[in-house]
CSV table of C-alpha atoms in Angstrom, one decimal:
chain,number,residue,atom,x,y,z
A,1,ALA,CA,0.0,0.2,-0.1
A,2,ASP,CA,2.6,2.3,0.9
A,3,GLN,CA,4.1,2.0,-2.8
A,4,ALA,CA,0.7,2.8,-4.3
A,5,GLU,CA,0.6,6.3,-2.6
A,6,PHE,CA,2.6,8.1,-5.4
A,7,LEU,CA,-0.4,7.3,-7.6
A,8,PHE,CA,-3.2,9.5,-5.7
A,9,LEU,CA,-1.0,12.5,-5.0
A,10,PRO,CA,-2.7,15.7,-5.4
A,11,ARG,CA,-0.2,18.3,-8.1
A,12,PRO,CA,1.7,19.7,-7.7
A,13,ILE,CA,3.4,17.6,-5.8
A,14,ALA,CA,5.1,19.1,-2.5
A,15,LEU,CA,9.1,18.7,-2.7
A,16,GLU,CA,10.2,19.0,0.6
A,17,GLY,CA,13.3,17.4,2.4
A,18,LYS,CA,15.3,14.9,0.5
A,19,ALA,CA,13.2,15.1,-2.4
A,20,GLY,CA,13.8,18.8,-2.8
A,21,LYS,CA,17.5,18.8,-2.3
A,22,ALA,CA,17.4,16.2,-5.2
A,23,LEU,CA,16.4,18.7,-7.6
A,24,ASP,CA,19.9,20.9,-7.6
A,25,ALA,CA,20.8,23.2,-10.8
A,26,ASP,CA,22.4,20.1,-12.3
A,27,ALA,CA,19.2,17.9,-12.0
A,28,VAL,CA,16.5,20.8,-12.9
A,29,GLU,CA,18.6,21.1,-16.4
A,30,ARG,CA,18.8,17.5,-16.8
A,31,LEU,CA,15.2,16.9,-16.2
A,32,LYS,CA,14.4,19.3,-18.7
A,33,ARG,CA,16.4,17.8,-21.4
A,34,LEU,CA,14.6,14.5,-20.1
A,35,LYS,CA,11.4,16.1,-20.3
A,36,THR,CA,11.7,17.0,-23.8
A,37,ARG,CA,13.2,13.4,-24.9
A,38,LEU,CA,10.3,12.0,-23.2
A,39,GLU,CA,7.7,13.9,-25.0
A,40,SER,CA,8.6,12.5,-27.9
A,41,ALA,CA,8.6,8.9,-26.5
A,42,LYS,CA,6.1,6.4,-28.7
A,43,ASP,CA,5.9,3.7,-26.4
A,44,TRP,CA,5.0,4.1,-22.8
A,45,SER,CA,5.8,0.7,-21.5
A,46,ASP,CA,8.1,-0.2,-18.6
A,47,ALA,CA,10.3,-1.7,-21.0
A,48,ALA,CA,10.5,1.0,-23.3
A,49,LEU,CA,10.8,3.5,-20.5
A,50,LYS,CA,14.0,1.6,-19.1
A,51,SER,CA,15.6,1.8,-22.4
A,52,GLU,CA,14.9,5.5,-22.9
A,53,LEU,CA,15.8,6.4,-19.3
A,54,ASP,CA,19.4,4.2,-19.3
A,55,ALA,CA,20.0,5.8,-23.3
A,56,PHE,CA,19.3,9.3,-21.7
A,57,ALA,CA,21.7,8.7,-18.6
A,58,VAL,CA,24.6,7.3,-21.4
A,59,SER,CA,24.0,10.1,-23.6
A,60,GLU,CA,24.3,12.6,-20.9
A,61,ASP,CA,27.4,10.6,-19.7
A,62,VAL,CA,26.3,10.4,-15.9
A,63,GLY,CA,24.8,7.4,-13.7
A,64,PHE,CA,21.6,6.3,-13.7
A,65,GLY,CA,21.4,7.7,-10.1
A,66,LYS,CA,21.8,11.1,-11.3
A,67,ILE,CA,18.7,10.8,-13.7
A,68,GLY,CA,16.5,8.6,-11.5
A,69,GLY,CA,16.6,10.0,-8.0
A,70,PRO,CA,15.3,13.5,-9.1
A,71,LEU,CA,13.1,12.0,-11.5
A,72,ARG,CA,11.7,9.7,-8.7
A,73,ALA,CA,11.7,13.2,-6.6
A,74,ALA,CA,9.6,15.1,-9.2
A,75,LEU,CA,7.0,12.2,-9.9
A,76,THR,CA,6.4,11.2,-6.3
A,77,GLY,CA,7.8,13.5,-4.1
A,78,GLY,CA,9.6,11.1,-2.3
A,79,ALA,CA,7.1,8.8,-1.4
A,80,PRO,CA,8.1,4.6,-1.8
A,81,ALA,CA,7.6,3.9,-5.4
A,82,PRO,CA,8.6,1.1,-7.5
A,83,ASP,CA,11.2,1.4,-10.5
A,84,ILE,CA,11.1,4.7,-12.0
A,85,SER,CA,10.2,3.3,-15.2
A,86,ALA,CA,7.0,1.4,-13.5
A,87,VAL,CA,6.4,4.8,-11.8
A,88,LEU,CA,6.1,6.5,-15.0
A,89,GLU,CA,4.2,3.5,-16.8
A,90,LEU,CA,1.8,3.6,-14.0
A,91,ILE,CA,0.5,6.9,-13.8
A,92,GLY,CA,0.8,7.6,-17.6
A,93,ARG,CA,2.3,9.7,-20.2
A,94,ASP,CA,0.0,13.1,-19.4
A,95,GLU,CA,0.9,12.9,-15.6
A,96,SER,CA,3.8,11.8,-15.6
A,97,LEU,CA,4.8,14.9,-18.0
A,98,ALA,CA,2.5,17.0,-16.0
A,99,ARG,CA,4.3,16.2,-12.5
A,100,LEU,CA,7.9,16.9,-14.2
A,101,GLY,CA,6.6,20.0,-15.3
A,102,ASP,CA,5.2,21.0,-12.0
A,103,ALA,CA,8.7,20.3,-10.6
A,104,LEU,CA,10.1,22.1,-13.2
A,105,ALA,CA,8.3,25.2,-12.9
A,106,VAL,CA,9.1,25.7,-9.3
A,107,ARG,CA,12.8,25.6,-9.9
């Protein structure tokens, strides 16, 4: 049940504590580029999104933690959740991009 709480969070999601700290200036710029890339994703399945996130990390020349942590913060506010690609699939394309946009707008 704890790992499903993120599904019902009202927007904009509060980014406090660790979640807020995860979105430093570098993370915000990286997430802006990721958002643009995700907007053009044709397949919104867990497997396709995992591949997309992995490819993005390679293109940015960073470890996955530099993407996964800030993305998780933006999408869940730091609430317990499954793998980030599953989170994206579960909340859906429109909600994922909207939550990401909300988080970037306040930074």
